[in-house]
Coordinates of C-alpha atoms in Angstrom, one line a residue:
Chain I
X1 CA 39.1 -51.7 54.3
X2 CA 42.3 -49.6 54.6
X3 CA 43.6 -48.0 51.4
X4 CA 46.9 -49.8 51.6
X5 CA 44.6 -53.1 50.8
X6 CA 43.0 -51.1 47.6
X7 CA 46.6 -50.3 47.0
X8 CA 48.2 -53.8 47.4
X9 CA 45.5 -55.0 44.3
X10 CA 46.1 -52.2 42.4
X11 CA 49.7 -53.0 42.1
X12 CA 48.9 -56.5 41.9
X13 CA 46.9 -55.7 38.8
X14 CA 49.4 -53.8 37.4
X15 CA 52.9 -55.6 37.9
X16 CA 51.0 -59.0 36.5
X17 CA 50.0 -57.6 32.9
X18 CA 51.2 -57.7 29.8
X19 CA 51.6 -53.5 29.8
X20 CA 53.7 -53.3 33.0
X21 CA 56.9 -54.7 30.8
X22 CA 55.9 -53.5 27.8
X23 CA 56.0 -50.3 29.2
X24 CA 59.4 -50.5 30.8
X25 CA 60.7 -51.8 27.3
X26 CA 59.4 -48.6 25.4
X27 CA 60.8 -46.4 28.2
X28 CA 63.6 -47.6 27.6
X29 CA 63.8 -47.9 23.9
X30 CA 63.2 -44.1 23.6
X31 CA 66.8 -42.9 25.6
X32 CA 68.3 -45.2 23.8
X33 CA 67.4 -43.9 20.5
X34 CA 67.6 -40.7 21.3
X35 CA 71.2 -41.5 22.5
X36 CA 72.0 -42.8 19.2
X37 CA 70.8 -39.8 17.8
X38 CA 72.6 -37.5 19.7
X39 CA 75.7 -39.2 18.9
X40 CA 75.4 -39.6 15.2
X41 CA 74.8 -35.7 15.5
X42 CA 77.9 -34.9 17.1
X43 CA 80.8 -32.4 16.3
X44 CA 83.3 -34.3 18.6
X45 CA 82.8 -32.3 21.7
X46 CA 79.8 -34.5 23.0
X47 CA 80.4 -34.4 26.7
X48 CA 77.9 -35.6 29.5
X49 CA 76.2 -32.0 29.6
X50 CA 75.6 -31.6 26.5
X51 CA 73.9 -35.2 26.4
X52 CA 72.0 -35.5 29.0
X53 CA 70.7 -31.5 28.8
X54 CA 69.6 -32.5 25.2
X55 CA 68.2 -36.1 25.8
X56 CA 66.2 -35.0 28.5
X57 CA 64.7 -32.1 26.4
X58 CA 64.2 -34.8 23.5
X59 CA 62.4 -37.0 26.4
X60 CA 59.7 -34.7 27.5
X61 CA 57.7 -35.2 24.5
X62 CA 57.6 -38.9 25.1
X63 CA 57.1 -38.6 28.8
X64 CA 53.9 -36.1 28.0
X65 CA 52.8 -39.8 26.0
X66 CA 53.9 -42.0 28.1
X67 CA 52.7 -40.8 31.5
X68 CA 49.3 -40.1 29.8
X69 CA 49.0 -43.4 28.5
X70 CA 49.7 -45.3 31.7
X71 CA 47.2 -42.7 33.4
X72 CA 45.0 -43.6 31.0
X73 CA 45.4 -47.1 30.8
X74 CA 45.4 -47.6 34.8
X75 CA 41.8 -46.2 34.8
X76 CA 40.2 -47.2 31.3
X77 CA 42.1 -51.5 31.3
X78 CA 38.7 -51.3 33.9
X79 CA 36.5 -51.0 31.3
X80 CA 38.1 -52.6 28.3
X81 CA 38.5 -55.9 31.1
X82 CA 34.8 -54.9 31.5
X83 CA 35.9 -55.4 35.6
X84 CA 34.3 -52.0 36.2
X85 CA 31.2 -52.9 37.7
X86 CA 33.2 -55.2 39.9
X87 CA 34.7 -52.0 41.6
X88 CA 31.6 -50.3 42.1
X89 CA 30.1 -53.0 43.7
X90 CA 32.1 -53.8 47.0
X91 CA 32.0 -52.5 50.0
X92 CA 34.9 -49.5 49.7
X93 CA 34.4 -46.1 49.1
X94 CA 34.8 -45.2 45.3
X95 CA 36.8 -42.3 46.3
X96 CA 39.3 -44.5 48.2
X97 CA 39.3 -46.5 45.1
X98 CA 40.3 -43.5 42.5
X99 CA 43.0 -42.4 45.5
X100 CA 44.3 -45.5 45.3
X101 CA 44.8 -45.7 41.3
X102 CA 45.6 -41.9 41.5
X103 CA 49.0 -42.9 44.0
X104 CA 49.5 -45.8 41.9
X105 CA 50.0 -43.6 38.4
X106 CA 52.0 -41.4 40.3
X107 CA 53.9 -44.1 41.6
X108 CA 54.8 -45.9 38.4
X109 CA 55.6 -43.1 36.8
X110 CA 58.2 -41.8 38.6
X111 CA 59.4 -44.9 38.6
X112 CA 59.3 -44.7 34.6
X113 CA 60.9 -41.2 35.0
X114 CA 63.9 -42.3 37.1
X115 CA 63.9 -45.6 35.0
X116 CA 64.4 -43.4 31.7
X117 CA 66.9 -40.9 33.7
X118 CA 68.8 -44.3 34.5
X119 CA 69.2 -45.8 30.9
X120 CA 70.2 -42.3 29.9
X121 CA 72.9 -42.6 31.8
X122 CA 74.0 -46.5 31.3
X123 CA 73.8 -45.5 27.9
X124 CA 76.5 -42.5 28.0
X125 CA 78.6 -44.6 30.3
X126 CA 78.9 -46.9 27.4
X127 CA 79.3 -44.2 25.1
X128 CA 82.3 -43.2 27.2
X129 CA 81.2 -39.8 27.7
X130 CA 83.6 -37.7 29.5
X131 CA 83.4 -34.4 31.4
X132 CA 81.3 -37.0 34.7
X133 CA 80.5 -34.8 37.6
X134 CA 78.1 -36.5 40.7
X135 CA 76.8 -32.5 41.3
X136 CA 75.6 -31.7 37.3
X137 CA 74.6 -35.3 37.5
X138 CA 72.3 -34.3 40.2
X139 CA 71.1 -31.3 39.1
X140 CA 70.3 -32.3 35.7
X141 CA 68.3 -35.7 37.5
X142 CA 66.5 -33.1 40.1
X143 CA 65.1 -30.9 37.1
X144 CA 64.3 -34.1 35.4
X145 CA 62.2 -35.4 38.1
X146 CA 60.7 -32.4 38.8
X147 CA 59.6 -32.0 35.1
X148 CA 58.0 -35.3 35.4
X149 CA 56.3 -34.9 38.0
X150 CA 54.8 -31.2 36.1
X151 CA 53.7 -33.8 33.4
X152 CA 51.7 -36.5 35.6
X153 CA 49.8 -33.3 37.1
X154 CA 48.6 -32.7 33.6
X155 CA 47.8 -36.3 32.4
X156 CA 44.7 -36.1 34.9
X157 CA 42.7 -34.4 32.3
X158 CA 43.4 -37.7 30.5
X159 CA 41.9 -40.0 33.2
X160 CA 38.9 -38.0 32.8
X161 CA 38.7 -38.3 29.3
X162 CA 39.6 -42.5 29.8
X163 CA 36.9 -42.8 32.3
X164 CA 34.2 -40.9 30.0
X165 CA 35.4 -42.5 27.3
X166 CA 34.9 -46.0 28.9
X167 CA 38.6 -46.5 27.3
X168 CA 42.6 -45.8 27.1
X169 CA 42.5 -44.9 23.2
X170 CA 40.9 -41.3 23.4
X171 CA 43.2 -40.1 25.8
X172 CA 45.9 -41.6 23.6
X173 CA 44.0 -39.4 20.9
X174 CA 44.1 -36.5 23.0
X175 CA 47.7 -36.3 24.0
X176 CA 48.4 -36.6 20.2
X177 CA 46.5 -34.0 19.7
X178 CA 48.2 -32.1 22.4
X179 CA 51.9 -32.9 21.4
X180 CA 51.0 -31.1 17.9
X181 CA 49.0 -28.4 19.6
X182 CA 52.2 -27.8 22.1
X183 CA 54.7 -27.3 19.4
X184 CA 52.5 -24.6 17.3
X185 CA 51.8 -22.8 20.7
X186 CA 55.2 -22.8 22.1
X187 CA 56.9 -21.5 18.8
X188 CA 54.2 -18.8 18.8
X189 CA 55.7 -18.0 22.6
X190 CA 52.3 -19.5 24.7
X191 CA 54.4 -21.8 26.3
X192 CA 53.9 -20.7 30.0
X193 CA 50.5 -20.4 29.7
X194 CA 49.3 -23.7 27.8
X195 CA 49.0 -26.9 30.2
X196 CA 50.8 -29.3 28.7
X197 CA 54.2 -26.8 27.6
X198 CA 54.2 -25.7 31.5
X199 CA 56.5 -28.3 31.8
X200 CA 58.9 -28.2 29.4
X201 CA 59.3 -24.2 30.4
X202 CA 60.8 -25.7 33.6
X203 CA 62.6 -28.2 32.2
X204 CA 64.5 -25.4 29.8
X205 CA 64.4 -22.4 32.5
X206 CA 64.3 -24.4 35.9
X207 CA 61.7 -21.5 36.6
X208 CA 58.3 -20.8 36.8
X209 CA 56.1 -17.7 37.0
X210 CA 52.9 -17.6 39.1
X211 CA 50.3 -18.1 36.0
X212 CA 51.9 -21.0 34.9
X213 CA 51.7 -22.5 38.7
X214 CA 48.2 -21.5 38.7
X215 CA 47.4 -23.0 34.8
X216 CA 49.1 -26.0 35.9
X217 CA 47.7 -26.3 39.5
X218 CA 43.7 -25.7 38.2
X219 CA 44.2 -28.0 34.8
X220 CA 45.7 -30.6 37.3
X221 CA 42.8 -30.4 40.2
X222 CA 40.2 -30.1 37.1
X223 CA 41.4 -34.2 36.2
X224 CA 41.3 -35.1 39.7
X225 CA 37.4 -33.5 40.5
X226 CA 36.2 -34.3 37.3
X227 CA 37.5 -38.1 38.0
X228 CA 36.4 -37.9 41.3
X229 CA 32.5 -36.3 40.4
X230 CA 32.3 -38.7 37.6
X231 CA 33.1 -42.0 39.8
X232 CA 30.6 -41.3 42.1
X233 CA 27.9 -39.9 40.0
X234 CA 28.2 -41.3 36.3
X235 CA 25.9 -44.0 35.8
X236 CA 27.0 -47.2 34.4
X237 CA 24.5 -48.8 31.7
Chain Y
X1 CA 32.5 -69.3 60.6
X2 CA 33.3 -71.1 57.5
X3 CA 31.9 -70.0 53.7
X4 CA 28.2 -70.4 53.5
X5 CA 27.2 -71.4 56.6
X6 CA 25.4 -68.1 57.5
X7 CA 22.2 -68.5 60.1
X8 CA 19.1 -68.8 57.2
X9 CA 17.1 -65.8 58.4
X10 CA 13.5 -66.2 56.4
X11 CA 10.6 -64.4 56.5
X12 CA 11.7 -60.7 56.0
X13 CA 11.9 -58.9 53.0
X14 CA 15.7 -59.4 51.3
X15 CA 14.8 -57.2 47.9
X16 CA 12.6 -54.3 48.0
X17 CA 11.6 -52.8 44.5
X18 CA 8.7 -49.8 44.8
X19 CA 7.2 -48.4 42.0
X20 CA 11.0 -48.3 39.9
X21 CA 10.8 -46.1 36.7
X22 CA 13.9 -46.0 34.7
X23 CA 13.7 -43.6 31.5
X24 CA 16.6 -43.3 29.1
X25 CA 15.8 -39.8 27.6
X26 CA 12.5 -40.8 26.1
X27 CA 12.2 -43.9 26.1
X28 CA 10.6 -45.7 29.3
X29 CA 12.7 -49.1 29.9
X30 CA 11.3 -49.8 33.9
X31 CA 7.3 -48.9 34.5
X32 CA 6.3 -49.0 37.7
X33 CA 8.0 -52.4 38.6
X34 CA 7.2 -53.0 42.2
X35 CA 8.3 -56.5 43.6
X36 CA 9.7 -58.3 47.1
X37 CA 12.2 -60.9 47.3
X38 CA 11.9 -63.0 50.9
X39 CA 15.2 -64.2 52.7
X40 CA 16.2 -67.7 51.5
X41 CA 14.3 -67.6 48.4
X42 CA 15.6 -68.4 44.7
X43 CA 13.5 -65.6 42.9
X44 CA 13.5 -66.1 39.3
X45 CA 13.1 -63.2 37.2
X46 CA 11.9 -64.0 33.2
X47 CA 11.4 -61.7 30.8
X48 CA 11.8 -61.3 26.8
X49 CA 15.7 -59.7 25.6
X50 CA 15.1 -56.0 26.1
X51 CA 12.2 -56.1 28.8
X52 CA 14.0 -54.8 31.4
X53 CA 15.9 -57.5 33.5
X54 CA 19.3 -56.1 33.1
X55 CA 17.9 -52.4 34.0
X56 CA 16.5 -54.1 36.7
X57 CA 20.0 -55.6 37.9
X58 CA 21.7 -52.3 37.4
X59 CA 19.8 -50.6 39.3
X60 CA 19.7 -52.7 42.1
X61 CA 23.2 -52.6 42.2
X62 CA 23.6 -49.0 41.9
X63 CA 25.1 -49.0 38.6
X64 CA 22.2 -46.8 37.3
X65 CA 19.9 -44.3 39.3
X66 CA 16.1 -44.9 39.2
X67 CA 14.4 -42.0 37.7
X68 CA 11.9 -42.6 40.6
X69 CA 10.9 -45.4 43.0
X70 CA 12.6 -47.0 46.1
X71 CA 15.0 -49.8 46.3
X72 CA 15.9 -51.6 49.3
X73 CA 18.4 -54.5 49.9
X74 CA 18.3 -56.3 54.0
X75 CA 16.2 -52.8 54.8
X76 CA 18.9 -50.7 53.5
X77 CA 18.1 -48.0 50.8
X78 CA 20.6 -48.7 47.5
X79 CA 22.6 -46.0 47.0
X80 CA 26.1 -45.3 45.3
X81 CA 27.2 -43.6 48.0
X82 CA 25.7 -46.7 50.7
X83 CA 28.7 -48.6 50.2
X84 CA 28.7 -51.0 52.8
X85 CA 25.8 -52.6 51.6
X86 CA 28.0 -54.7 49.2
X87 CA 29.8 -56.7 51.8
X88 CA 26.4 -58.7 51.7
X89 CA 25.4 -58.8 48.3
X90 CA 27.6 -60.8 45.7
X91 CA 26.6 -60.6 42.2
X92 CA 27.4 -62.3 38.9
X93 CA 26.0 -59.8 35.5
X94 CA 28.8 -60.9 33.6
X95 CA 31.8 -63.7 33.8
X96 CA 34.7 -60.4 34.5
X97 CA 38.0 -60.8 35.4
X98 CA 41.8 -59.5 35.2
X99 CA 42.6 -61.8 32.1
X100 CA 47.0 -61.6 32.7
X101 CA 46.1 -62.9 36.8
X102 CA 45.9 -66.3 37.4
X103 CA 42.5 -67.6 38.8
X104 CA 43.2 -67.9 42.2
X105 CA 44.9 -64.2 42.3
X106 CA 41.4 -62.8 41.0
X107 CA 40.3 -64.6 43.8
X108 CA 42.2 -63.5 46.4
X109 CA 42.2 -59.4 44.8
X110 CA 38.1 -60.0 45.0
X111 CA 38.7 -61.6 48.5
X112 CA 40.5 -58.2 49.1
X113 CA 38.1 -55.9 48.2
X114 CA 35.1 -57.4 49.3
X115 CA 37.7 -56.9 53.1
X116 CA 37.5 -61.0 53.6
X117 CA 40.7 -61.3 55.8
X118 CA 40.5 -65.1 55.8
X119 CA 43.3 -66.0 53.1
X120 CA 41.4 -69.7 53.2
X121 CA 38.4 -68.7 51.7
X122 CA 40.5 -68.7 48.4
X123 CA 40.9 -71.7 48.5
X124 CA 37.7 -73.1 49.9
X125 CA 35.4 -71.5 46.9
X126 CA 37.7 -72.6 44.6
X127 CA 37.3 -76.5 45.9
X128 CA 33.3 -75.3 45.6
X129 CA 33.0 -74.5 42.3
X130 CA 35.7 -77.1 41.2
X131 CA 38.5 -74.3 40.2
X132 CA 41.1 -76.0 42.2
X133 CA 42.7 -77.7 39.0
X134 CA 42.7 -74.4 37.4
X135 CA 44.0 -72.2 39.8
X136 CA 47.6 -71.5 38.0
X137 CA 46.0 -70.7 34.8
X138 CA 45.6 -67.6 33.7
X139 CA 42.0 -66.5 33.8
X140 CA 42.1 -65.8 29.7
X141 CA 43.2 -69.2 29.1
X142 CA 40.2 -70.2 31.0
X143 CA 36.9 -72.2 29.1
X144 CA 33.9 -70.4 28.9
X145 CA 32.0 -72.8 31.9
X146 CA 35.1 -72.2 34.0
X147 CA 35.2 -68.2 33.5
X148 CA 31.3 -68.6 34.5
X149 CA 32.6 -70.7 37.8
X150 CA 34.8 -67.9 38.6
X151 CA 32.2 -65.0 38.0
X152 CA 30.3 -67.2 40.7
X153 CA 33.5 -67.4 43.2
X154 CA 34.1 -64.0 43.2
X155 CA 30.6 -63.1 43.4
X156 CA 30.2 -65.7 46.6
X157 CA 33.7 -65.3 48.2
X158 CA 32.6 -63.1 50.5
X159 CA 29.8 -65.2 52.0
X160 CA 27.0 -62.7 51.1
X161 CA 23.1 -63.3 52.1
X162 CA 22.3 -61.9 49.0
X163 CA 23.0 -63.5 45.7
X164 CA 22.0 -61.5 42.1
X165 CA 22.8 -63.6 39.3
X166 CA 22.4 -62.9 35.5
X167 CA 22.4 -66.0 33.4
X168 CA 24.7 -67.6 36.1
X169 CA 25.0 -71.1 33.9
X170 CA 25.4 -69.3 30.6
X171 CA 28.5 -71.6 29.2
X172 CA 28.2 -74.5 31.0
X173 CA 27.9 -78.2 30.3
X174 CA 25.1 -80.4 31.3
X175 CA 27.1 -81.7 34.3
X176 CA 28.2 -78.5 35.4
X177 CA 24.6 -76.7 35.2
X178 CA 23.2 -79.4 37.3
X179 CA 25.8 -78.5 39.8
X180 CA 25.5 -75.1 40.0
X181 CA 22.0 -76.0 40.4
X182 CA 22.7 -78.2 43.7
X183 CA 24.6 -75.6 44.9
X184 CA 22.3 -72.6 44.5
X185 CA 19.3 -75.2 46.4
X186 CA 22.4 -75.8 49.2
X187 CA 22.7 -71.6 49.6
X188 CA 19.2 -71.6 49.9
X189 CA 17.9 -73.9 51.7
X190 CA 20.9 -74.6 54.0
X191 CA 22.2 -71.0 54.7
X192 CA 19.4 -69.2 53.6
X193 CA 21.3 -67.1 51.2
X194 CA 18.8 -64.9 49.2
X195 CA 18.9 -65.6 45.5
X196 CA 17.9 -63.0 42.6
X197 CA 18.1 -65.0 39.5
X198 CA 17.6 -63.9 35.9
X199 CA 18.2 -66.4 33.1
X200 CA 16.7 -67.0 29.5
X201 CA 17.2 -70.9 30.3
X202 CA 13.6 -71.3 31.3
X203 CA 13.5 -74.9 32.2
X204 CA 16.5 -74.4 34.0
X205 CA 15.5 -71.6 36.2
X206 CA 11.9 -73.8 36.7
X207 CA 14.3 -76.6 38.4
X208 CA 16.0 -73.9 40.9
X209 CA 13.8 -70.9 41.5
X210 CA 11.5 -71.1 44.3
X211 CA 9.1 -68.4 42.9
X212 CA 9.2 -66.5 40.2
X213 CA 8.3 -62.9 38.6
X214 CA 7.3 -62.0 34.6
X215 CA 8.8 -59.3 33.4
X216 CA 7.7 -57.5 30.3
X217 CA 8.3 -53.9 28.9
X218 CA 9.5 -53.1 32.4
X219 CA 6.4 -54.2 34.4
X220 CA 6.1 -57.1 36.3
X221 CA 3.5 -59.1 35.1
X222 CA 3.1 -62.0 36.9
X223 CA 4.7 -63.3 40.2
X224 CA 3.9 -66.8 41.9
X225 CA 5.0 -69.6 43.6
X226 CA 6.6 -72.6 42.0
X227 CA 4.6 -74.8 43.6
X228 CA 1.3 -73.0 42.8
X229 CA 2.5 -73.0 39.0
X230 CA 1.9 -76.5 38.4
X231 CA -2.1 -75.2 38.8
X232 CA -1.2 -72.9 35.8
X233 CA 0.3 -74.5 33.3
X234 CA -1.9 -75.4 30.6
X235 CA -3.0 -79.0 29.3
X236 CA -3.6 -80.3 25.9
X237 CA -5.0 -83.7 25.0
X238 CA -3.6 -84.6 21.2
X239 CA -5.0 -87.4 19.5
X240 CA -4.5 -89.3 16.0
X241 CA -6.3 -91.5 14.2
X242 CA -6.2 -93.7 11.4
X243 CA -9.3 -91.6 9.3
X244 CA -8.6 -87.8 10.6
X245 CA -12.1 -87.2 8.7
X246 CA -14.3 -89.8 10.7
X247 CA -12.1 -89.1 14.0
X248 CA -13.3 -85.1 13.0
X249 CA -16.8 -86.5 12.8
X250 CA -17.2 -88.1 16.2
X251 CA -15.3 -85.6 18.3
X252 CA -18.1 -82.9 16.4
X253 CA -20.7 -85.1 17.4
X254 CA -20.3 -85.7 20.8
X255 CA -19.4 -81.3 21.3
X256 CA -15.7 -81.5 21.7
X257 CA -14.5 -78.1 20.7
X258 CA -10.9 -79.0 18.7
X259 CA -8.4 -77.7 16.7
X260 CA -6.1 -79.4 13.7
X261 CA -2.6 -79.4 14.4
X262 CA -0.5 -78.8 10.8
X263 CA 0.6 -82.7 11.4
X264 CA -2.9 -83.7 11.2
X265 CA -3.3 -84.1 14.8
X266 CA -6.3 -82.7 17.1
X267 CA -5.3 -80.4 20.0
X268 CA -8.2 -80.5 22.5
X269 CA -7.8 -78.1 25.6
X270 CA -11.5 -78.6 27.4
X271 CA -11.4 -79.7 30.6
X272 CA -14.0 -82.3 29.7
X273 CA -11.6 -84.1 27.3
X274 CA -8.3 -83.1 29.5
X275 CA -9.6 -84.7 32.6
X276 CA -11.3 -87.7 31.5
X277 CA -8.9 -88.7 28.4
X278 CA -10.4 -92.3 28.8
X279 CA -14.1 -91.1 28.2
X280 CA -12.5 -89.9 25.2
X281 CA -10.8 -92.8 23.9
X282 CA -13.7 -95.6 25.0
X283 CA -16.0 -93.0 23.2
X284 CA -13.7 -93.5 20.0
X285 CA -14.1 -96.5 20.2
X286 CA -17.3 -97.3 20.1
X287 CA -17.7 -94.8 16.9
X288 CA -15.0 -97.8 15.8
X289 CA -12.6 -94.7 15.7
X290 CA -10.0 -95.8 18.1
X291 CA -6.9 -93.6 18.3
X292 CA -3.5 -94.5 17.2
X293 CA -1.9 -91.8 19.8
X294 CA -3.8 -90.1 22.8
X295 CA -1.9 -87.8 24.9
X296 CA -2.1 -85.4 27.5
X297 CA 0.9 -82.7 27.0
X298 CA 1.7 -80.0 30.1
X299 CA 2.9 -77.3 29.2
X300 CA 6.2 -76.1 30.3
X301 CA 7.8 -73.1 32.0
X302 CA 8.7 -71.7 28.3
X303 CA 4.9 -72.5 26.9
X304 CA 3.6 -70.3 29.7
X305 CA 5.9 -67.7 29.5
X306 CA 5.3 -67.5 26.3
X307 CA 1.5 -67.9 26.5
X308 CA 1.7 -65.5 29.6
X309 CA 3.5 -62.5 27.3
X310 CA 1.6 -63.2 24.8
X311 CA -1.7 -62.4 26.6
X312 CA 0.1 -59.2 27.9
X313 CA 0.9 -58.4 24.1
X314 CA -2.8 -58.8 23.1
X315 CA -4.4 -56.6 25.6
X316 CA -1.7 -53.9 24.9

């Protein structure tokens, strides 16, 4: 079976739940409050670089969540719909089967990223932000992505933890955990070299140094192996 | 070729079990269970809760790893990693499905995975196991016997020779048990699909199975043929009289070895008075004891697996 079929029923699964718009209703709710928030804070010189440069800053924290949940939630709704068993018993490689939900996360949430990037900006067009320019626009949106995509490397630790765990909640636990640990460890100047701040140095700097690469590179392919090692090995009682 | 129409292909081993130990840290849950399933046969497989039928399952399907012995499935070794092997097994442990998808798109994401490029055979095991009216409904809206009929789709969609069940008609009504029955008799005995078949419904599995195999603390204690069980179920001749004291007298006096029932009945179990029930009653006669009730009672499937554990228990 060709990995596009594994993919075509893992999208499938996803786009019929309950999560997939639920999902898509949070993401959106968090701009939007944020916007509100920017704008009740505002001296009067509010302009589209100063919101978006801030909202995007606000939005990494909830991206860190967000992406790690759907991460999450993509491997562990296998075991909380007890349909596990009914992946490891067909005739596809399980390897093939953790690509395919590995391409899917990623998938989804860029989609949530550009989604989010997207409201941002319907929200300061209603907002009547002035000071518009395609170019900043675009550069802001590029570091954005990028950013994202620095936080889905990291949630893979999390689909570990969802797959030992037999579950979406500890990884839920763990990113909580995380978020609190990330804000004690950047004020004390760890940033660059803790996972799950890596990101949020590029976001601020548009830079990254070698260790951080390497940090973020090693925490990422732990996730994958570990994911990988424990689908084909774990025993399921 | 159409859904279950595959060439019946008896004779060779289907299921291979070898000397299977299965420890959990300490504790020992498979013992040496060693047992052979033929093509085309409905093997039923009994055992007490916690002697080992579900390990057994598991590790048949590669769910768990034996901590020693061989299993086999169509000559192939199980394995994890021996993937292919499950385009010819289907199995049911437990009624699982995406509960937001509607019946007939678990169907057709099973039909996917199981690489079944015929878009029909959606359809087709859905007019089998009567999910046709159901197939717009969403699979968590579903009644109990109708998320057990599409366990049983999706574990046969693919047309497999190899059929492991778990409590397959756990959840369904009378009318719907008896047709899961007729259609695991039709798999068998019409496209010689191999069914393994574990269910605490005893008389149930009695009507289907074509042999069957006594598990207890993970050791097979007894295998045989249906037809040969007949032989081995035990019979009881009860009687009643009107004066249980005379009646007590007689049977003493002509050497009938008996035993009081707590409803004042007598349960005799020598072949003497089983066989010849008649002798008995002309003889009770005669004493001018004749019996209000006379009967000889087979035992069923669940008095010998009871009786059959039971005599395991004792030597233990």
């Amino acid at each position: 079976m060709t990995i596009f079929s594994i993919l075509h029923c893992e999208i499938r699964k996803i786009i019929r739940s309950n999560v997939f718009g639920l999902v898509f209703l949070v993401f959106a709710f968090g701009p939007i409050m944020m916007g509100v928030g920017i704008l009740s804070g505002d001296g009067g010189d509010l302009n589209w670089q100063i919101y978006l440069e801030e909202l995007v800053k606000n939005l990494a924290a909830l991206g860190l969540i967000g992406y790690t949940f759907i991460a999450a939630w993509v491997f562990g709704r296998e075991f909380t719909d007890k349909t596990m068993k009914d992946l490891l018993v067909k005739p596809v490689s399980r390897l093939r089967i953790v690509m395919s939900k590995l391409l899917v996360v990623l998938a989804w949430n860029v989609l949530l990223s550009v989604y989010m990037f997207a409201v941002s900006l319907a929200i300061g067009g209603v907002l009547g932000l002035t000071g518009w320019s395609a170019i900043l626009i675009g550069h802001i949106f590029l570091r954005f992505v990028v950013t994202s995509l620095l936080f889905i490397v990291v949630t893979t630790p999390g689909i570990f933890l969802a797959n030992v765990s037999k579950g979406y909640l500890a990884p839920l636990a763990l990113i909580l955990v995380i978020v609190i640990c990330s804000n004690v460890l950047a004020s004390m100047g760890f940033a660059p070299y803790f996972p799950w701040t890596i990101p949020g140095v590029f976001q601020s700097t548009g830079f990254l140094n070698l260790s951080s690469i390497i940090i973020l590179a090693l925490t990422g392919i732990a996730g994958v192996v570990g994911t990988f090692v424990w689908w084909r090995y774990a025993e399921q009682p | 070729m159409s859904i279950f129409s595959r060439q019946n292909s008896r004779g060779s081993a289907a299921i291979q079990i070898q000397g299977l130990h299965k420890n959990f840290g300490e504790y020992k849950v498979l013992n040496n269970l060693s047992l052979e399933v033929k093509r085309g046969e409905i093997f039923g497989f009994l055992g007490l809760n916690g002697a080992g039928k579900t390990t057994t399952i598991k590790t048949l399907l590669a769910l768990l790893k034996p901590t020693s012995g061989q299993l086999y499935m169509l000559g192939e070794k199980i394995d994890a990693g021996n993937y292919k092997l499950w385009d010819k097994v289907g199995y049911l442990e437990e009624a699982t499905f995406y509960p937001d998808l509607t019946v007939s798109e678990n169907l057709d994401i099973a039909r996917r995975m199981q690489g079944v490029s015929d878009g029909e055979s959606v359809k087709r095991v859905m007019g089998k196991l009567g999910l046709e009216p159901h197939k717009k409904k969403k699979a968590k809206h579903l009644s109990l016997g109708n998320k057990q009929r599409l366990g049983l789709a999706k574990a046969m969609i693919h047309n497999p020779e190899i059929l492991i069940l778990d409590e397959p008609i756990n959840g369904l009504d009378p009318a719907g048990v008896a047709e899961i029955r007729n259609m695991l008799d039709d798999l068998a005995g019409n496209s010689g699909v191999t069914i393994f078949l574990s269910s605490h419904l005893l008389e149930e599995l009695s009507k289907v199975a074509t042999r069957i195999g006594i598990i207890h603390k993970g050791h097979l204690i007894q295998e045989m043929e249906m037809g040969k069980l007949e032989q081995s179920l035990q019979k009881n001749l009860v009687l009643a009289g009107r004066d249980a004291k005379a009646l007590k007298g007689v049977l003493k006096e002509h050497g009938y070895e008996f035993e009081e029932t707590k409803d004042g009945h007598f349960k005799l179990t020598a072949s003497q008075a089983v066989e010849n029930p008649e002798r008995l009653a002309e003889l009770l006669v005669k004493a001018n004891q004749p019996p209000t009730m006379l009967r000889v009672i087979t035992e069923d499937l669940e008095g010998y697996f009871l009786r059959t554990i039971g005599m395991v228990r004792g030597t233990n």
